[in-house]
Amino acid sequence: MPVYAADADGGVIVDVDGNSMVDLGAGIAVTSVGASAPKVVEAVRESATHFTHTCFMVTPYEGYVRVAEKLNEMTPGDHEKRTVLFNSGAEAVENAVKVARSATGRNAVVVFDHAYHGRTNLTMALTAKAAPYKSGFGPFAPEVYRVPMNYPYREPAPIGGKEAAERAISQIEKQIGADTVAAILIEPIQGEGGFIVPEDGFLPRLSEWARENGVVFIADEVQAGFCRTGEWFSVNHEGVVPDLITLAKGIAGGMPLSAVTGRADLLDAVGPGGLGGTYGGNPVACAAALASIETMEEWDLNGRAKAIESQARKVLEPLAEELDVVGEVRGRGAMLAIELVSDSASKAPHPTAAKEVAAYCLERGVVILTCGTYGNVIRLLPPLTIGEDLLGKALDVLVEGLRSWEHES
Ligand SMILES: Cc1ncc(COP(=O)(O)O)c(C=O)c1O
């Protein structure tokens, strides 16, 4: 976007020319507590006065351990857990796969259509979409197998969640072989792929099959996790307990931090020095994470995510009836999307509409993002601290944008 930020918080970005914009992107689902939340700012300042870095693998420090203990306590399941910290979401995903392979002694990793897991070599292989993420960047890592996702809006015929899981399982068993699979890796709600929420029953059945077959079930909660959907983790909506969870984005109030949290026996299977990195679990980022979690708890940001969902649905859902271009409004909490199509009968994806409506919003001071395998999805990821009035005004602009696009095209 042709905007250089000078200041940001609570759903407002001020650019270097002094223009104010409403932020419905939160830096791609990162600044859930706001972009300069008071506790986070103070924690960063305070932490940096002590030390900015020592390398946790050389001289450990308490902040890292406190974040690890907190994530062990917050993530689903009351089994013994371990956490290891990194910098980015892709790094967390790569390391979760390393843990699964090391613990199972198997190689294959199962991923899904429409998946996005990052831009490093292994995570490009795990990601589904070619352009712009993979084209020209191969060769890719081997032993990655893709199976069908449950994409309710685009299933050829209605299918239940459990049935859709059986479809994927059958492909795994027939084409890969259960006993060669180290891990099933899935975004419980797919992010870049288009905010795809599978039907109830899909995730529980996959995780049950994984358990029965000694396969590590990894939930990639990098985008959908941490308060975003009105629960700490998006798997909580269906009571799924993953073996490993990957986290990043919203966990540290804008500072770069990521984590793999999960079963102690899996993480303990890796030998000393097997996981790590110079910067992983930076002390300032750890202080920011602890302050973010405190802020989320104090301000009940899970509650705010749910309130954002009801406010937005009230305004957006009627559009699916009113406008041909609006195919579906979906999502959970403050992770909401509008899929745009040529018409509701053909459901032909309309990426131009998504691009032009987003541009319309930006011209009127609303920062809004698109996504989707077909590039035809408008996504809403506001900071959870955005005020009701501000969100209301931004939604009005979006509605105007959709209406005028349909009437003028
Ligand atoms: C589900 C998911 N996994 C992994 C990643 C990669 O995270 P990062 O960009 O921090 O490497 C993303 C980023 O959008 C994501 O949405």
Coordinates of C-alpha atoms and ligand atoms in Angstrom, one line a residue:
M1 CA 0.0 0.0 0.0
P2 CA 1.3 3.5 -0.8
V3 CA 1.3 4.4 2.9
Y4 CA 4.3 4.9 5.2
A5 CA 3.3 4.4 8.8
A6 CA 4.4 7.0 11.5
D7 CA 2.2 5.9 14.4
A8 CA -0.3 3.1 15.1
D9 CA -2.5 1.8 17.8
G10 CA -6.0 0.6 18.7
G11 CA -7.2 0.3 15.1
V12 CA -5.7 3.6 13.7
I13 CA -2.6 4.0 11.6
V14 CA -1.3 7.5 11.0
D15 CA 1.0 7.9 8.0
V16 CA 4.0 10.2 7.6
D17 CA 1.8 12.9 6.0
G18 CA -0.5 12.9 9.0
N19 CA -3.4 11.0 7.4
S20 CA -5.3 8.7 9.7
M21 CA -6.5 5.3 8.5
V22 CA -8.6 2.6 10.2
D23 CA -6.6 -0.6 10.5
L24 CA -8.5 -3.8 9.7
G25 CA -5.4 -5.8 9.1
A26 CA -3.4 -5.6 12.4
G27 CA -0.2 -6.2 10.4
I28 CA -1.6 -9.5 9.2
A29 CA -3.1 -10.7 12.5
V30 CA -0.2 -9.6 14.7
T31 CA -1.1 -6.5 16.7
S32 CA -4.2 -8.1 18.4
V33 CA -3.6 -6.0 21.5
G34 CA -2.9 -2.9 19.4
A35 CA 0.3 -1.7 17.8
S36 CA 1.5 0.2 20.9
A37 CA -0.3 -1.3 23.8
P38 CA 0.8 0.4 27.0
K39 CA 1.9 -2.8 28.9
V40 CA 3.8 -4.1 25.9
V41 CA 5.6 -0.7 25.3
E42 CA 6.6 -0.6 29.0
A43 CA 7.7 -4.2 29.0
V44 CA 9.8 -3.7 25.9
R45 CA 11.4 -0.5 27.3
E46 CA 12.1 -2.1 30.7
S47 CA 13.5 -5.3 29.3
A48 CA 15.8 -3.5 26.9
T49 CA 17.4 -1.6 29.7
H50 CA 18.7 -4.9 31.1
F51 CA 19.9 -6.7 28.0
T52 CA 18.7 -7.0 24.4
H53 CA 20.3 -10.4 23.8
T54 CA 22.5 -13.1 25.3
C55 CA 21.3 -16.1 23.2
F56 CA 19.2 -18.4 25.3
M57 CA 21.3 -21.4 24.3
V58 CA 24.4 -19.8 25.9
T59 CA 23.2 -17.9 29.0
P60 CA 19.5 -18.5 29.6
Y61 CA 17.1 -16.0 31.2
E62 CA 13.9 -16.1 33.1
G63 CA 11.6 -14.4 30.5
Y64 CA 12.0 -17.3 28.1
V65 CA 11.1 -19.8 30.8
R66 CA 8.1 -17.8 31.9
V67 CA 6.7 -17.6 28.3
A68 CA 7.3 -21.4 28.0
E69 CA 5.5 -22.1 31.2
K70 CA 2.6 -19.8 30.3
L71 CA 2.2 -21.5 26.9
N72 CA 2.3 -24.9 28.4
E73 CA -0.4 -23.9 30.8
M74 CA -2.6 -22.1 28.2
T75 CA -2.5 -24.6 25.4
P76 CA -5.2 -27.4 25.3
G77 CA -4.7 -30.6 27.3
D78 CA -3.4 -31.2 30.8
H79 CA -0.6 -33.6 29.7
E80 CA 3.1 -32.7 30.4
K81 CA 4.3 -30.2 27.8
R82 CA 7.4 -28.4 26.5
T83 CA 7.8 -25.2 24.6
V84 CA 10.6 -24.0 22.4
L85 CA 10.8 -20.4 21.0
F86 CA 11.8 -19.1 17.6
N87 CA 11.4 -15.9 15.6
S88 CA 8.9 -16.4 12.8
G89 CA 5.9 -18.6 12.1
A90 CA 7.7 -20.5 9.3
E91 CA 10.5 -21.3 11.7
A92 CA 8.0 -22.7 14.2
V93 CA 6.4 -24.9 11.6
E94 CA 9.8 -26.2 10.3
N95 CA 10.7 -27.1 13.9
A96 CA 7.4 -28.8 14.6
V97 CA 8.0 -31.0 11.6
K98 CA 11.6 -31.7 12.8
V99 CA 10.2 -32.7 16.2
A100 CA 7.6 -35.0 14.6
R101 CA 10.1 -36.7 12.4
S102 CA 12.6 -37.1 15.2
A103 CA 10.1 -38.5 17.6
T104 CA 8.4 -40.9 15.2
G105 CA 11.4 -42.0 13.0
R106 CA 9.1 -41.4 10.0
N107 CA 9.4 -38.9 7.1
A108 CA 6.1 -38.1 5.4
V109 CA 4.2 -35.0 6.3
V110 CA 0.5 -34.6 5.3
V111 CA -0.8 -31.1 4.4
F112 CA -3.9 -29.8 2.9
D113 CA -5.2 -28.0 -0.2
H114 CA -5.2 -24.2 0.3
A115 CA -2.7 -24.5 3.1
Y116 CA -0.2 -21.7 3.9
H117 CA 2.7 -22.4 6.3
G118 CA 5.4 -19.9 5.3
R119 CA 8.1 -19.0 2.8
T120 CA 11.2 -21.0 3.8
N121 CA 12.1 -24.0 1.7
L122 CA 10.3 -26.6 3.7
T123 CA 7.3 -24.3 4.4
M124 CA 7.1 -23.5 0.7
A125 CA 6.7 -27.2 0.1
L126 CA 4.0 -27.3 2.8
T127 CA 2.2 -24.3 1.3
A128 CA -0.3 -25.0 -1.5
K129 CA -0.5 -21.9 -3.6
A130 CA 2.1 -21.6 -6.4
A131 CA 2.2 -17.9 -7.3
P132 CA 3.4 -15.8 -5.6
Y133 CA 4.7 -18.1 -2.8
K134 CA 6.5 -20.9 -4.7
S135 CA 6.8 -20.2 -8.4
G136 CA 10.4 -20.1 -9.5
F137 CA 11.7 -21.0 -6.0
G138 CA 12.0 -24.8 -6.3
P139 CA 13.2 -27.5 -6.0
F140 CA 11.2 -28.1 -2.8
A141 CA 11.6 -30.4 0.1
P142 CA 10.5 -34.0 -0.4
E143 CA 8.1 -36.2 1.6
V144 CA 5.3 -33.7 1.6
Y145 CA 1.9 -35.0 0.6
R146 CA -1.3 -32.9 0.0
V147 CA -4.8 -34.2 0.6
P148 CA -8.2 -32.5 0.2
M149 CA -9.3 -29.9 2.7
N150 CA -13.0 -29.4 3.7
Y151 CA -13.9 -26.1 2.0
P152 CA -17.7 -26.0 2.7
Y153 CA -18.4 -23.2 0.2
R154 CA -16.6 -25.0 -2.7
E155 CA -17.4 -28.6 -2.1
P156 CA -19.0 -30.1 -5.2
A157 CA -21.8 -31.5 -3.0
P158 CA -22.6 -31.0 0.6
I159 CA -20.4 -33.1 2.8
G160 CA -20.2 -33.4 6.6
G161 CA -17.0 -32.7 8.5
K162 CA -16.4 -36.3 9.5
E163 CA -17.0 -37.5 6.0
A164 CA -14.6 -35.0 4.6
A165 CA -12.0 -36.2 7.1
E166 CA -12.6 -39.8 6.0
R167 CA -12.0 -38.6 2.4
A168 CA -8.6 -37.2 3.4
I169 CA -7.8 -40.3 5.6
S170 CA -8.6 -42.7 2.8
Q171 CA -6.1 -40.8 0.5
I172 CA -3.5 -40.9 3.2
E173 CA -3.9 -44.6 3.8
K174 CA -4.1 -45.5 0.1
Q175 CA -1.5 -43.2 -1.4
I176 CA 1.1 -42.6 1.4
G177 CA 0.6 -45.4 4.0
A178 CA -0.2 -44.6 7.6
D179 CA 2.9 -46.1 9.0
T180 CA 5.2 -43.7 7.0
V181 CA 3.4 -40.6 8.2
A182 CA 5.3 -38.5 10.8
A183 CA 2.7 -35.7 11.0
I184 CA -0.6 -34.2 9.8
L185 CA -0.1 -30.5 9.7
I186 CA -3.2 -28.3 9.5
E187 CA -4.4 -24.7 10.0
P188 CA -7.6 -25.3 12.0
I189 CA -9.0 -22.3 10.1
Q190 CA -7.0 -21.7 7.0
G191 CA -5.6 -18.1 6.7
E192 CA -4.0 -17.1 3.4
G193 CA -6.0 -19.9 1.7
G194 CA -9.2 -17.9 2.3
F195 CA -10.3 -18.1 6.0
I196 CA -11.7 -21.5 5.3
V197 CA -13.5 -22.9 8.3
P198 CA -14.1 -26.7 8.0
E199 CA -17.4 -28.3 9.0
D200 CA -17.6 -29.5 12.6
G201 CA -16.2 -32.9 13.0
F202 CA -13.4 -32.5 10.5
L203 CA -10.6 -31.6 12.9
P204 CA -11.7 -34.0 15.7
R205 CA -11.8 -37.0 13.3
L206 CA -8.4 -36.2 11.8
S207 CA -6.8 -35.8 15.2
E208 CA -8.4 -39.1 16.4
W209 CA -7.1 -40.9 13.3
A210 CA -3.6 -39.4 14.0
R211 CA -3.7 -40.7 17.6
E212 CA -4.8 -44.2 16.5
N213 CA -1.9 -44.4 14.0
G214 CA 1.0 -42.9 15.9
V215 CA 0.9 -39.8 13.7
V216 CA 1.7 -36.4 15.3
F217 CA -1.2 -34.0 14.9
I218 CA 0.2 -30.4 14.5
A219 CA -2.2 -27.5 14.6
D220 CA -0.7 -24.4 12.9
E221 CA -2.3 -21.7 15.0
V222 CA 0.0 -19.0 13.7
Q223 CA -2.8 -16.9 12.2
A224 CA -6.0 -18.3 13.9
G225 CA -4.5 -18.7 17.4
F226 CA -4.2 -16.5 20.4
C227 CA -7.5 -14.8 21.0
R228 CA -8.2 -14.1 17.3
T229 CA -11.3 -16.3 17.0
G230 CA -12.7 -15.6 20.5
E231 CA -10.8 -18.6 22.0
W232 CA -7.2 -18.7 23.0
F233 CA -6.7 -21.3 20.2
S234 CA -8.9 -22.0 17.3
V235 CA -8.9 -25.8 18.0
N236 CA -10.7 -25.0 21.3
H237 CA -14.0 -24.4 19.3
E238 CA -14.2 -28.2 18.9
G239 CA -12.2 -29.4 22.0
V240 CA -9.3 -30.8 19.8
V241 CA -6.1 -31.4 21.7
P242 CA -3.2 -31.2 19.2
D243 CA 0.1 -33.0 19.9
L244 CA 2.0 -29.9 18.8
I245 CA 0.9 -26.3 18.3
T246 CA 2.7 -23.7 16.3
L247 CA 2.3 -20.1 17.4
A248 CA 3.6 -16.7 16.2
K249 CA 2.0 -13.4 15.0
G250 CA -0.4 -12.3 17.8
I251 CA 1.7 -13.7 20.7
A252 CA 4.0 -10.8 21.3
G253 CA 2.2 -7.6 20.5
G254 CA 4.2 -7.0 17.3
M255 CA 7.6 -8.2 18.4
P256 CA 9.0 -11.2 16.5
L257 CA 8.5 -14.4 18.5
S258 CA 7.2 -17.8 17.7
A259 CA 6.7 -21.1 19.5
V260 CA 6.2 -24.8 19.3
T261 CA 4.3 -26.1 22.3
G262 CA 3.3 -29.7 22.8
R263 CA 3.7 -33.1 24.3
A264 CA 6.9 -33.4 26.4
D265 CA 7.7 -36.9 25.1
L266 CA 7.8 -35.6 21.5
L267 CA 10.0 -32.5 22.2
D268 CA 12.2 -34.5 24.6
A269 CA 12.9 -37.0 21.8
V270 CA 15.1 -34.4 20.1
G271 CA 18.8 -34.5 21.1
P272 CA 20.6 -31.6 22.8
G273 CA 21.3 -28.8 20.4
G274 CA 18.9 -30.2 17.8
L275 CA 16.5 -27.2 18.1
G276 CA 17.5 -23.6 18.5
G277 CA 18.9 -20.5 16.8
T278 CA 20.8 -17.4 17.7
Y279 CA 17.8 -15.2 18.3
G280 CA 15.0 -17.6 19.2
G281 CA 13.1 -16.4 22.2
N282 CA 14.7 -12.9 22.3
P283 CA 14.4 -11.5 25.8
V284 CA 12.7 -8.3 24.7
A285 CA 10.2 -10.3 22.6
C286 CA 9.5 -12.6 25.6
A287 CA 8.8 -9.6 27.8
A288 CA 6.4 -8.3 25.1
A289 CA 4.7 -11.7 25.0
L290 CA 4.1 -11.8 28.7
A291 CA 2.7 -8.3 28.6
S292 CA 0.5 -9.1 25.6
I293 CA -1.0 -12.1 27.4
E294 CA -1.6 -10.0 30.5
T295 CA -3.4 -7.4 28.3
M296 CA -5.5 -10.1 26.6
E297 CA -6.6 -11.4 30.0
E298 CA -7.2 -8.1 31.6
W299 CA -9.2 -6.6 28.7
D300 CA -10.9 -9.9 27.9
L301 CA -9.9 -9.8 24.3
N302 CA -11.5 -13.2 23.6
G303 CA -14.7 -11.5 24.5
R304 CA -13.9 -8.6 22.3
A305 CA -13.2 -10.9 19.4
K306 CA -16.7 -12.4 19.8
A307 CA -18.2 -8.9 20.0
I308 CA -16.4 -7.9 16.8
E309 CA -17.8 -11.0 15.1
S310 CA -21.4 -10.1 16.0
Q311 CA -21.0 -6.5 15.1
A312 CA -19.5 -7.4 11.7
R313 CA -21.9 -10.2 10.9
K314 CA -24.9 -8.0 11.5
V315 CA -23.7 -5.6 8.8
L316 CA -22.1 -8.1 6.3
E317 CA -24.4 -11.1 6.3
P318 CA -27.4 -9.4 4.7
L319 CA -25.0 -8.5 1.8
A320 CA -24.9 -12.2 0.7
E321 CA -28.6 -11.9 -0.1
E322 CA -28.5 -8.4 -1.5
L323 CA -25.4 -8.5 -3.7
D324 CA -24.5 -11.1 -6.4
V325 CA -20.8 -10.4 -5.9
V326 CA -20.9 -11.6 -2.2
G327 CA -20.7 -15.3 -2.3
E328 CA -20.2 -16.1 1.4
V329 CA -19.5 -14.3 4.7
R330 CA -17.6 -16.6 7.1
G331 CA -15.0 -16.9 9.8
R332 CA -14.8 -17.0 13.6
G333 CA -14.4 -14.1 16.0
A334 CA -12.2 -11.3 14.6
M335 CA -11.1 -13.5 11.7
L336 CA -13.8 -12.8 9.2
A337 CA -14.0 -13.0 5.4
I338 CA -16.1 -12.2 2.4
E339 CA -15.7 -14.4 -0.6
L340 CA -16.4 -12.6 -3.8
V341 CA -17.8 -14.3 -6.9
S342 CA -19.1 -13.4 -10.3
D343 CA -22.6 -14.6 -9.3
S344 CA -23.9 -16.9 -6.6
A345 CA -24.9 -19.6 -9.0
S346 CA -21.6 -20.2 -10.7
K347 CA -19.5 -19.2 -7.7
A348 CA -16.7 -18.2 -10.1
P349 CA -14.0 -16.5 -8.1
H350 CA -13.8 -12.8 -8.6
P351 CA -10.3 -11.6 -7.7
T352 CA -10.7 -8.3 -9.5
A353 CA -13.6 -7.4 -7.3
A354 CA -11.6 -8.2 -4.2
K355 CA -8.7 -6.1 -5.3
E356 CA -10.9 -3.1 -6.4
V357 CA -13.0 -3.1 -3.3
A358 CA -9.9 -3.2 -1.1
A359 CA -8.5 -0.2 -3.1
Y360 CA -11.8 1.6 -2.7
C361 CA -11.6 1.2 1.1
L362 CA -7.9 2.3 1.2
E363 CA -8.8 5.5 -0.8
R364 CA -11.4 6.2 1.9
G365 CA -9.0 5.6 4.8
V366 CA -9.6 1.9 5.6
V367 CA -6.7 -0.6 5.4
I368 CA -8.1 -3.9 4.4
L369 CA -6.4 -7.1 3.2
T370 CA -7.3 -9.8 0.6
C371 CA -6.4 -13.5 0.5
G372 CA -7.5 -16.8 -0.9
T373 CA -6.2 -19.4 -3.3
Y374 CA -8.2 -17.6 -6.0
G375 CA -7.3 -14.1 -4.6
N376 CA -11.1 -13.3 -4.3
V377 CA -11.5 -13.1 -0.5
I378 CA -11.6 -9.9 1.6
R379 CA -10.4 -10.6 5.1
L380 CA -11.0 -8.7 8.3
L381 CA -8.4 -9.0 11.0
P382 CA -8.8 -5.9 13.1
P383 CA -6.8 -5.3 16.3
L384 CA -9.0 -6.7 19.1
T385 CA -8.8 -3.3 20.8
I386 CA -10.6 -1.5 18.0
G387 CA -13.5 0.6 19.3
E388 CA -17.1 -0.2 18.2
D389 CA -17.6 3.2 16.5
L390 CA -14.4 3.0 14.6
L391 CA -15.2 -0.5 13.4
G392 CA -18.7 0.5 12.5
K393 CA -17.4 3.4 10.3
A394 CA -14.9 1.0 8.6
L395 CA -17.6 -1.5 8.0
D396 CA -19.8 1.2 6.5
V397 CA -17.0 2.0 4.0
L398 CA -16.6 -1.7 3.1
V399 CA -20.4 -2.1 2.5
E400 CA -20.4 1.1 0.4
G401 CA -17.4 -0.3 -1.5
L402 CA -19.2 -3.6 -2.2
R403 CA -22.4 -2.0 -3.2
S404 CA -20.8 0.5 -5.5
W405 CA -18.6 -2.2 -7.1
E406 CA -21.7 -4.2 -7.9
H407 CA -23.7 -1.3 -9.2
E408 CA -20.9 0.2 -11.3
S409 CA -19.5 -2.9 -12.8
Ligands
LIG1 C1 -0.9 -20.4 9.3 C2 0.4 -19.7 9.1 N1 1.5 -20.4 9.3 C3 2.7 -19.9 9.1 C4 2.9 -18.6 8.7 C5 4.3 -18.1 8.5 O1 4.5 -17.1 9.5 P1 5.7 -16.1 9.3 O2 5.3 -15.1 8.2 O3 5.9 -15.4 10.6 O4 6.9 -16.9 8.9 C6 1.8 -17.8 8.4 C7 1.9 -16.4 8.0 O5 1.0 -15.8 7.4 C8 0.5 -18.4 8.6 O6 -0.6 -17.7 8.4

